[in-house]
PDB file of C-alpha atoms and ligand atoms in Angstrom:
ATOM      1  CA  UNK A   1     -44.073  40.835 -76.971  1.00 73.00           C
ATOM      2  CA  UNK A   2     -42.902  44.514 -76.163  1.00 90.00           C
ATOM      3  CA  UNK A   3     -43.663  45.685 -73.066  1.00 94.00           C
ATOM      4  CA  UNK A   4     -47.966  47.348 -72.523  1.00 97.00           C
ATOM      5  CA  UNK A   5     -46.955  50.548 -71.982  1.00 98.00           C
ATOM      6  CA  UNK A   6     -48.256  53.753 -70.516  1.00 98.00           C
ATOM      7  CA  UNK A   7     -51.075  54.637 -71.754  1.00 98.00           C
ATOM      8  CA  UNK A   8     -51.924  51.668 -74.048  1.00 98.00           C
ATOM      9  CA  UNK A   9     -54.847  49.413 -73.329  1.00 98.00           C
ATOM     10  CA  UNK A  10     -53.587  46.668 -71.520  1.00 98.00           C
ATOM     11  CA  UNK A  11     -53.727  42.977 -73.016  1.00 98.00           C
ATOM     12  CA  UNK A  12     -56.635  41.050 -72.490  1.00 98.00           C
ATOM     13  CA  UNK A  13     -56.227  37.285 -71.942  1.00 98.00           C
ATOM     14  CA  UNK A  14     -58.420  34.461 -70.489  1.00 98.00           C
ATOM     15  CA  UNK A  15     -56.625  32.388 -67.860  1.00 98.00           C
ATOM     16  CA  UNK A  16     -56.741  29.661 -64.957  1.00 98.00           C
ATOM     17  CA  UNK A  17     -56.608  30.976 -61.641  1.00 98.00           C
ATOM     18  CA  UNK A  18     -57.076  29.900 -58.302  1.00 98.00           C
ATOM     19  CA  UNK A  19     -60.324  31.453 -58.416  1.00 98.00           C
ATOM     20  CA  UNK A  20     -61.485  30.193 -61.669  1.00 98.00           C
ATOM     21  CA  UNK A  21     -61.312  30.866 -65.527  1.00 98.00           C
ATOM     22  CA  UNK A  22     -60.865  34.608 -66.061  1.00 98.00           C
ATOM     23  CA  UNK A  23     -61.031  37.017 -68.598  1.00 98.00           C
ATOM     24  CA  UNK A  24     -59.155  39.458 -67.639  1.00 98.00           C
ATOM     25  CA  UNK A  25     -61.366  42.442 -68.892  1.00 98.00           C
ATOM     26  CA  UNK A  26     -64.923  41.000 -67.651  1.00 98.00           C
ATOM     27  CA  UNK A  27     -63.457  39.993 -64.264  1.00 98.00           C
ATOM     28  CA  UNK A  28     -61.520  43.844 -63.989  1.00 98.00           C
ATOM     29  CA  UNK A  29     -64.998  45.415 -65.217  1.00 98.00           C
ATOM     30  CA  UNK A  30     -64.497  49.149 -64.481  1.00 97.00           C
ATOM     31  CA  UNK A  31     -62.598  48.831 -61.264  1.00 98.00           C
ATOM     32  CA  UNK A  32     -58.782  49.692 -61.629  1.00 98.00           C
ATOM     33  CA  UNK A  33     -56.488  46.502 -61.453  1.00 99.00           C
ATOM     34  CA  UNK A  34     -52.919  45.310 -60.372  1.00 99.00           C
ATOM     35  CA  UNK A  35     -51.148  42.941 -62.196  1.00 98.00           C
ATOM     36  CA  UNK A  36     -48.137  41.591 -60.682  1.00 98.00           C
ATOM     37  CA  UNK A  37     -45.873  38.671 -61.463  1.00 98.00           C
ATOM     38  CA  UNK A  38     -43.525  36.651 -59.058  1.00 98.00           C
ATOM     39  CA  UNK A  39     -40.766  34.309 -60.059  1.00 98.00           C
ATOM     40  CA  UNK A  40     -42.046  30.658 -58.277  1.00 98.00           C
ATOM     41  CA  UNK A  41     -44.532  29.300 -56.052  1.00 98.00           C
ATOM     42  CA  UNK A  42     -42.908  28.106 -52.863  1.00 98.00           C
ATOM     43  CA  UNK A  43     -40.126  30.714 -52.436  1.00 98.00           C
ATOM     44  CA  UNK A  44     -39.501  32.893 -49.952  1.00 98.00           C
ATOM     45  CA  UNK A  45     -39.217  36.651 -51.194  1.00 98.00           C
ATOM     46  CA  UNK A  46     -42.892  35.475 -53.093  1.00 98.00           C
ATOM     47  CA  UNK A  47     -44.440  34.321 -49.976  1.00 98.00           C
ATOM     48  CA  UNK A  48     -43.824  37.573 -48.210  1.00 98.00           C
ATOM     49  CA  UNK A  49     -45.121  39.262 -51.191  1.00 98.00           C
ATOM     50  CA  UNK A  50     -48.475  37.337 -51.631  1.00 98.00           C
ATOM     51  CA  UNK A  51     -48.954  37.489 -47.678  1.00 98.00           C
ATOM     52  CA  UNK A  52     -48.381  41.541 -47.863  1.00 98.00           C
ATOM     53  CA  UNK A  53     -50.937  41.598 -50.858  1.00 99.00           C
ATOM     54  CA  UNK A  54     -53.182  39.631 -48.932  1.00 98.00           C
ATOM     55  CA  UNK A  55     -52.905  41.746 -45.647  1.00 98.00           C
ATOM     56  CA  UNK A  56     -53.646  44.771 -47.347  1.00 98.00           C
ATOM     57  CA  UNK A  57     -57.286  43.803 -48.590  1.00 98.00           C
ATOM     58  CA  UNK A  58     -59.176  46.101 -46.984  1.00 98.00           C
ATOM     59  CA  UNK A  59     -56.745  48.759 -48.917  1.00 98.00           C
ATOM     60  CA  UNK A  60     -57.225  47.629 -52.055  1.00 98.00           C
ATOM     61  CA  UNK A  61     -60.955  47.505 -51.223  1.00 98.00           C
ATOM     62  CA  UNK A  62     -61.309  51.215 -50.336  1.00 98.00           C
ATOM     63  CA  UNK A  63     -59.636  52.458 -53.788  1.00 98.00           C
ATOM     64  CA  UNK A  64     -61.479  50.132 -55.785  1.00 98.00           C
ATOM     65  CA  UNK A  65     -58.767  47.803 -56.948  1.00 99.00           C
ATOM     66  CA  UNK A  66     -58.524  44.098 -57.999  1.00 98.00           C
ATOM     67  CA  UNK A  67     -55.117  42.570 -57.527  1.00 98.00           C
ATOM     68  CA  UNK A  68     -54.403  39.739 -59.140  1.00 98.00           C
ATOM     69  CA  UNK A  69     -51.313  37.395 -58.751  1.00 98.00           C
ATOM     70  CA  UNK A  70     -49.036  35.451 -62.169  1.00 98.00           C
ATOM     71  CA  UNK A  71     -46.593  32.806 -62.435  1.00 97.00           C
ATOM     72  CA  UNK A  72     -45.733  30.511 -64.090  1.00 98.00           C
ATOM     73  CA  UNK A  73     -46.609  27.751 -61.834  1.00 98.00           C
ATOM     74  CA  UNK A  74     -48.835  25.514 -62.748  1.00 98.00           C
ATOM     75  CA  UNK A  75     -52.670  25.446 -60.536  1.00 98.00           C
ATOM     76  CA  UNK A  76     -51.634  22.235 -58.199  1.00 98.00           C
ATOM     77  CA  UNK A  77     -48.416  24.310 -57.050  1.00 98.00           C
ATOM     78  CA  UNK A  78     -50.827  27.875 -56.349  1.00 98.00           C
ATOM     79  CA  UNK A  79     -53.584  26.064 -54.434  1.00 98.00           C
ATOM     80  CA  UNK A  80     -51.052  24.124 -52.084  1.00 98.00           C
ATOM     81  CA  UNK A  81     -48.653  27.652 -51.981  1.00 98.00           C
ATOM     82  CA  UNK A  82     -51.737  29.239 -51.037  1.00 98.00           C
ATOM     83  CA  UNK A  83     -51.927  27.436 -47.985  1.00 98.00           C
ATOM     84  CA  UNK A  84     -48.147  28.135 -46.857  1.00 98.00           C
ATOM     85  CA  UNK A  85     -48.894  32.060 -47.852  1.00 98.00           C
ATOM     86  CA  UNK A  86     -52.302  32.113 -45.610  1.00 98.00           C
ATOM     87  CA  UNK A  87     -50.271  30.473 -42.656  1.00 98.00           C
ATOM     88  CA  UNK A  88     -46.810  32.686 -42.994  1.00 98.00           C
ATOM     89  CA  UNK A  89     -49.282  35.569 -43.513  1.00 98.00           C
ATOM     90  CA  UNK A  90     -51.465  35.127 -41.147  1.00 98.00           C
ATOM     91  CA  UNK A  91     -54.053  36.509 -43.689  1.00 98.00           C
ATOM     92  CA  UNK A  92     -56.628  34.421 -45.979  1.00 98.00           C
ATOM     93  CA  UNK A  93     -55.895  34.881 -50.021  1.00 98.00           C
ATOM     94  CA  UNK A  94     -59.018  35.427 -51.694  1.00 98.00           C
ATOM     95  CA  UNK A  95     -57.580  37.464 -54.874  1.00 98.00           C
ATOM     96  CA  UNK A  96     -56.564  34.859 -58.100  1.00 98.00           C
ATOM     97  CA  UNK A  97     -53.492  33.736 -58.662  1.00 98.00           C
ATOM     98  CA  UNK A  98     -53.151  33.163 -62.499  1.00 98.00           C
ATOM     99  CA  UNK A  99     -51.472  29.695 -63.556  1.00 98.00           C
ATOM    100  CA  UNK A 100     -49.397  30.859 -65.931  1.00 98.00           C
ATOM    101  CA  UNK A 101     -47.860  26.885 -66.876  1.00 97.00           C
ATOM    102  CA  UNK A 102     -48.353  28.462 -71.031  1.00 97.00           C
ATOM    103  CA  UNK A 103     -47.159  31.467 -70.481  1.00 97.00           C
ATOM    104  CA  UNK A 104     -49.476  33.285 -72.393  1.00 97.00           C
ATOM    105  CA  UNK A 105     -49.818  36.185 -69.678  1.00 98.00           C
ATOM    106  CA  UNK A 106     -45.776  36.616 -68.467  1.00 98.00           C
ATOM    107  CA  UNK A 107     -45.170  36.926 -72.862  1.00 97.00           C
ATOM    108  CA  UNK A 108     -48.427  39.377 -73.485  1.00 98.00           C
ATOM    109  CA  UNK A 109     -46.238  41.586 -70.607  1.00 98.00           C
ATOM    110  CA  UNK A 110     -42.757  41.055 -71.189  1.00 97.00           C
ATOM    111  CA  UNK A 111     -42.908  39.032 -67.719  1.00 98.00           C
ATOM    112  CA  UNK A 112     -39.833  36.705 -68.386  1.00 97.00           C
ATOM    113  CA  UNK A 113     -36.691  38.528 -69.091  1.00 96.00           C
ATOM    114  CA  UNK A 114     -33.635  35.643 -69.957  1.00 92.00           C
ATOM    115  CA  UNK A 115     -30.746  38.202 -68.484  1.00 94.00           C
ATOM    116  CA  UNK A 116     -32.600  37.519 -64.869  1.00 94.00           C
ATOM    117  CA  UNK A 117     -31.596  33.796 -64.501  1.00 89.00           C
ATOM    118  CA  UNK A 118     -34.331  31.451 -65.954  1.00 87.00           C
ATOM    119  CA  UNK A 119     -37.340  31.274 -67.958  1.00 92.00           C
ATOM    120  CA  UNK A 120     -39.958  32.425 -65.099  1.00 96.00           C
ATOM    121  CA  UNK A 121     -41.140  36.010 -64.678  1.00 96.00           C
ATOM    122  CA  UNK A 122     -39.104  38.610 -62.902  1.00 97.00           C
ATOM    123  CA  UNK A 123     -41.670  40.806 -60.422  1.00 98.00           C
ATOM    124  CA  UNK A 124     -43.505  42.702 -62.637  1.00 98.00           C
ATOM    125  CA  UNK A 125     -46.136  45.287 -61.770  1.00 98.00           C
ATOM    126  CA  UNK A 126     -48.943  46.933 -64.133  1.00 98.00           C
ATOM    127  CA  UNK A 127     -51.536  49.093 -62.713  1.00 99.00           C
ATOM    128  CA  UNK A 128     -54.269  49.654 -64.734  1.00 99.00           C
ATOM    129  CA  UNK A 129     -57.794  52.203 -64.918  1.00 98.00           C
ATOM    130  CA  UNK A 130     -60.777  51.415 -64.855  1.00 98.00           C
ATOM    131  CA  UNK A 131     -60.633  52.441 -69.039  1.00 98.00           C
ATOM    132  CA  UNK A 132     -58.163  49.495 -69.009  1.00 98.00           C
ATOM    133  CA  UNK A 133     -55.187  51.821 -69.698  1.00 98.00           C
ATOM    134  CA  UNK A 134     -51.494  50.841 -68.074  1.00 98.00           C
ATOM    135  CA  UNK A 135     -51.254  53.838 -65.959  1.00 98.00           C
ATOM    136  CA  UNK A 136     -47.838  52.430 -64.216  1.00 98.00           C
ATOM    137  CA  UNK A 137     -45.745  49.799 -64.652  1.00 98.00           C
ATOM    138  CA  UNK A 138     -42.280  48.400 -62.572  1.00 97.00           C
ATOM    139  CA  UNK A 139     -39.605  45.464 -62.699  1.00 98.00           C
ATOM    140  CA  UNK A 140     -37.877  44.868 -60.033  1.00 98.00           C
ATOM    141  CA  UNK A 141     -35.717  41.534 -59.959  1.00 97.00           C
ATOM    142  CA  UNK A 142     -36.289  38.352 -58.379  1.00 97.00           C
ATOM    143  CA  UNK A 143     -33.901  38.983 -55.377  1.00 96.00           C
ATOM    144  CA  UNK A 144     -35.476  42.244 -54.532  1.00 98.00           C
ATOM    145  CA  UNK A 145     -39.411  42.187 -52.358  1.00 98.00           C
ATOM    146  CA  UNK A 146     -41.265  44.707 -53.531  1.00 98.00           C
ATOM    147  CA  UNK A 147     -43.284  47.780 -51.728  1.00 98.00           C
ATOM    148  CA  UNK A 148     -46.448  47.355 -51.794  1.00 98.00           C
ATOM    149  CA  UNK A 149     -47.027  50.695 -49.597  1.00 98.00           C
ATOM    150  CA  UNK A 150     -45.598  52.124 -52.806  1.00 98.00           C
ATOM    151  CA  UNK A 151     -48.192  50.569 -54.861  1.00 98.00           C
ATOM    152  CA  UNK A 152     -51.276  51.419 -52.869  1.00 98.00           C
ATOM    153  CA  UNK A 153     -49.283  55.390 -52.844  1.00 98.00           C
ATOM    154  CA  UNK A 154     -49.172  55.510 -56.309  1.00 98.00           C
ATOM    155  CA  UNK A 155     -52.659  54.327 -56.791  1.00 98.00           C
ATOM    156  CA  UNK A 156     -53.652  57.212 -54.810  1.00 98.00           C
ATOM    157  CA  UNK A 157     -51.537  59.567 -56.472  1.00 98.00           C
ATOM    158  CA  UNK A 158     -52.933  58.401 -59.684  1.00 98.00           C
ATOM    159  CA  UNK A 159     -57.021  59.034 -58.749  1.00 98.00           C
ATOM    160  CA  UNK A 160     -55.983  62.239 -57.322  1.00 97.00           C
ATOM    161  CA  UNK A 161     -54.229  63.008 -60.375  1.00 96.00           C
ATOM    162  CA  UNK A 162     -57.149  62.124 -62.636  1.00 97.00           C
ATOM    163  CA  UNK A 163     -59.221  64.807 -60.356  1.00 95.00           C
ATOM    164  CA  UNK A 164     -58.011  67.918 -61.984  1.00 94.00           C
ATOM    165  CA  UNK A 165     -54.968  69.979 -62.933  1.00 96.00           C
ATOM    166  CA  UNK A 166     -52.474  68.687 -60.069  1.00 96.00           C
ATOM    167  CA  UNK A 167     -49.356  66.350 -60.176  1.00 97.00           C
ATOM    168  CA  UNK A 168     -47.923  64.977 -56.818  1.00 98.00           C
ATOM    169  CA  UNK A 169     -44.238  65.691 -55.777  1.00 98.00           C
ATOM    170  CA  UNK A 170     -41.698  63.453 -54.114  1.00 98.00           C
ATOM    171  CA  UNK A 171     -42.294  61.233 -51.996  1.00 98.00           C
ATOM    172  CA  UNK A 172     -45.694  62.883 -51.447  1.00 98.00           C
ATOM    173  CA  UNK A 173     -48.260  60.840 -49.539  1.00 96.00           C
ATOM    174  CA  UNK A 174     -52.510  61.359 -49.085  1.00 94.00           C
ATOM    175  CA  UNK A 175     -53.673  64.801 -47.246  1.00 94.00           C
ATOM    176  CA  UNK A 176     -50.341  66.443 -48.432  1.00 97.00           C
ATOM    177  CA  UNK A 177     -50.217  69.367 -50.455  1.00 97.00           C
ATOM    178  CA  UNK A 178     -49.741  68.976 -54.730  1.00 98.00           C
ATOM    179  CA  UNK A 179     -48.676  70.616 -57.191  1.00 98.00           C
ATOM    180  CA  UNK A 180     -50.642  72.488 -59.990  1.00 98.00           C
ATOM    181  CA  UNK A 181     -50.058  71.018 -63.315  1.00 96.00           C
ATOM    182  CA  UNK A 182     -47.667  73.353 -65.543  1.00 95.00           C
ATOM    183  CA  UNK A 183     -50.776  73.468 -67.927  1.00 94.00           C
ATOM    184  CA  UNK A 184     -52.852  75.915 -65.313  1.00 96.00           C
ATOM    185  CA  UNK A 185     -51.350  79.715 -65.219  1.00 96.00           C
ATOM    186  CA  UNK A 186     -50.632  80.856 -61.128  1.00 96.00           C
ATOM    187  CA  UNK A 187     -52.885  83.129 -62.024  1.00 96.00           C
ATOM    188  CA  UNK A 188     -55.793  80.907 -63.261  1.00 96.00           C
ATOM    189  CA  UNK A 189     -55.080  78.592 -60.240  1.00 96.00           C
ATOM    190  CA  UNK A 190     -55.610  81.343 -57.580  1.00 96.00           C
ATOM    191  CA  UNK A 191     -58.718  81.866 -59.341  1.00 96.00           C
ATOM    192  CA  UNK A 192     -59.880  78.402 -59.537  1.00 95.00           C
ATOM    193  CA  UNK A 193     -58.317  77.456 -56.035  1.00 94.00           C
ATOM    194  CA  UNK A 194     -58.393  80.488 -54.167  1.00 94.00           C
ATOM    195  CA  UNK A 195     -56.100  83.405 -53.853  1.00 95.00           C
ATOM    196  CA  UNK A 196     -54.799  81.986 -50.341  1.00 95.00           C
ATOM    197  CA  UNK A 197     -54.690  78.229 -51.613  1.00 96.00           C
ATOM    198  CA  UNK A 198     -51.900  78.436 -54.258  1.00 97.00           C
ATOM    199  CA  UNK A 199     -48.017  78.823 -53.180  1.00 97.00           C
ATOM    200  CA  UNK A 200     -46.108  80.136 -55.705  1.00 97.00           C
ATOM    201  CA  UNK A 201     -42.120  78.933 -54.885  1.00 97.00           C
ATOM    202  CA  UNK A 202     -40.855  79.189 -58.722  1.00 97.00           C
ATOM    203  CA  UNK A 203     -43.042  80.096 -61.641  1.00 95.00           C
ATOM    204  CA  UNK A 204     -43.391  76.986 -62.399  1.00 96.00           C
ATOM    205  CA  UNK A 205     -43.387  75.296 -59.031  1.00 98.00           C
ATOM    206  CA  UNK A 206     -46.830  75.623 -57.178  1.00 98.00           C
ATOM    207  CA  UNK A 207     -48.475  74.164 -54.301  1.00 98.00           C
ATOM    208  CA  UNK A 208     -51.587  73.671 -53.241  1.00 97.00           C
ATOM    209  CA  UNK A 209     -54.115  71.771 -51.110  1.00 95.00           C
ATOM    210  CA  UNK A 210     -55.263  68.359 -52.645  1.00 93.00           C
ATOM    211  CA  UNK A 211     -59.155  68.046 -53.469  1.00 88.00           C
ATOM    212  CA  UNK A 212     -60.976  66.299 -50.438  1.00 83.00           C
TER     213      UNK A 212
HETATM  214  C1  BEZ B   1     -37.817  34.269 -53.887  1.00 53.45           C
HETATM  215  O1  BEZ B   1     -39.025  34.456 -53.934  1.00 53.45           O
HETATM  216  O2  BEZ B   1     -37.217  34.262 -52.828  1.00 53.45           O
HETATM  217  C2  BEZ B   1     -37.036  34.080 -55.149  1.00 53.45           C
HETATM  218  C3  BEZ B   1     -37.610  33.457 -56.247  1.00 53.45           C
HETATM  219  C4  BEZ B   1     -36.864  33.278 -57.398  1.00 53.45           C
HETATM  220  C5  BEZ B   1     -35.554  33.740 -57.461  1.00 53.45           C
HETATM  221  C6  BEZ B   1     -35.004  34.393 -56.365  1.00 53.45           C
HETATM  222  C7  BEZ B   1     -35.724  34.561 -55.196  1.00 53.45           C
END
C-alpha cells in the first residue's frame, strides 16, 4: 500500500491489542490520534520509546490525544514486553499496543520498508484529527529513538494552526509568537489582530501573538 498521506483519511482497520479488539475509528472517536510503529518487542531503542510514550500521559491527556502502539509482534510478546517497559519506565502502559502478527496495519501504512533490514516496521509516526485526516506523518529508522517532545510540539502547532490564519516558524514552541498565514493581507491582520499585535519583518514575513 502507498503511504496515507497528508490530508487523506487515514485507514481504518480492526485489530488485537493489548487492550482489546479495536476498530480503529470507533476507539479514536473524535479525539486526534498517534499512530506509531516500532521494529520488535523486547529491544532496547523500543523500550525507551514505549516508556517515554507512557511517561507522557498526562500530555497526551491535556491535548486530547490517543496514542496507540504497532508491531508486528504477536499479543504473548506485547503483554510480557509490557511488563519490562512499565519497570525500565518506571511508568504503567495503559494505551494499546496493536499485535500486528498479520500485518494488516504496518501494509495499510507502508510500515515495513525491505531497504531497512527485515520484514518488521521501521518507526513510523501518523498523527491524525479528530476528522480522521493524516495531518503529519515521519520515518525514522530502526537505529534512531524518536522525539516524542517533537510529537506532542507538533500536535500543538497543529490545533493552533487549525485556530485561524497563523502558521508556526522554526523551532517555535507554545506561548511564542506565529506567523500570519500568507493568505491574510498585513493590512487585514492589523485589523483583525490589532494595529500593535502584527510585526511586519518582510512583506510576507509577519509575526504575531498566538490565540490564548
Ligand atoms: C531497538 O529497538 O533497539 C532496535 C530494534 C530493531 C532494530 C534495531 C534496533
Amino acid at each position: 500500500m502507498a503511504t496515507p498521506r497528508l490530508g487523506e483519511t487515514a485507514p481504518d482497520f480492526t485489530a488485537e491489542t493489548t487492550e482489546g479488539s479495536i476498530s480503529f475509528h470507533d476507539w479514536k472517536a473524535d479525539s486526534w490520534a498517534v499512530l506509531f510503529s516500532h521494529p520488535a518487542d523486547f529491544t532496547p531503542v523500543c523500550t525507551t520509546e514505549l516508556g517515554r510514550v507512557a511517561a507522557l500521559d498526562d500530555e497526551w491527556t491535556k491535548r486530547n490525544v490517543k496514542v496507540l502502539a504497532v508491531s508486528v509482534d504477536p499479543i504473548d510478546a506485547h503483554n510480557e514486553w509490557k511488563g519490562d517497559i512499565e519497570e525500565v519506565s518506571g511508568s504503567s502502559v495503559d494505551y494499546p499496543l496493536i499485535a500486528d502478527d498479520s500485518r494488516q496495519v504496518s501494509e495499510l501504512y507502508d510500515m515495513i520498508h525491505p531497504g531497512e533490514g527485515d520484514t518488521s516496521s521501521v518507526r513510523s509516526v501518523f498523527v491524525i484529527d479528530p476528522a480522521n485526516k493524516v495531518r503529519l506523518s515521519l520515518t525514522y529508522p530502526k537505529s534512531v529513538g524518536r522525539n516524542f517532545d517533537e510529537i506532542l510540539r507538533a500536535v500543538d502547532a497543529l490545533q493552533l494552526t487549525d485556530r485561524g490564519p497563523f502558521s508556526t516558524p522554526a523551532d517555535w514552541r507554545e506561548g511564542q509568537r506565529v506567523i500570519v498565514a500568507p493568505t491574510v493581507s498585513t493590512a487585514d491582520a492589523k485589523e483583525r489582530f490589532g494595529e500593535d499585535a502584527v510585526e511586519e519583518i518582510k512583506p510576507y514575513l509577519r509575526y504575531t501573538t498566538a490565540p490564548a
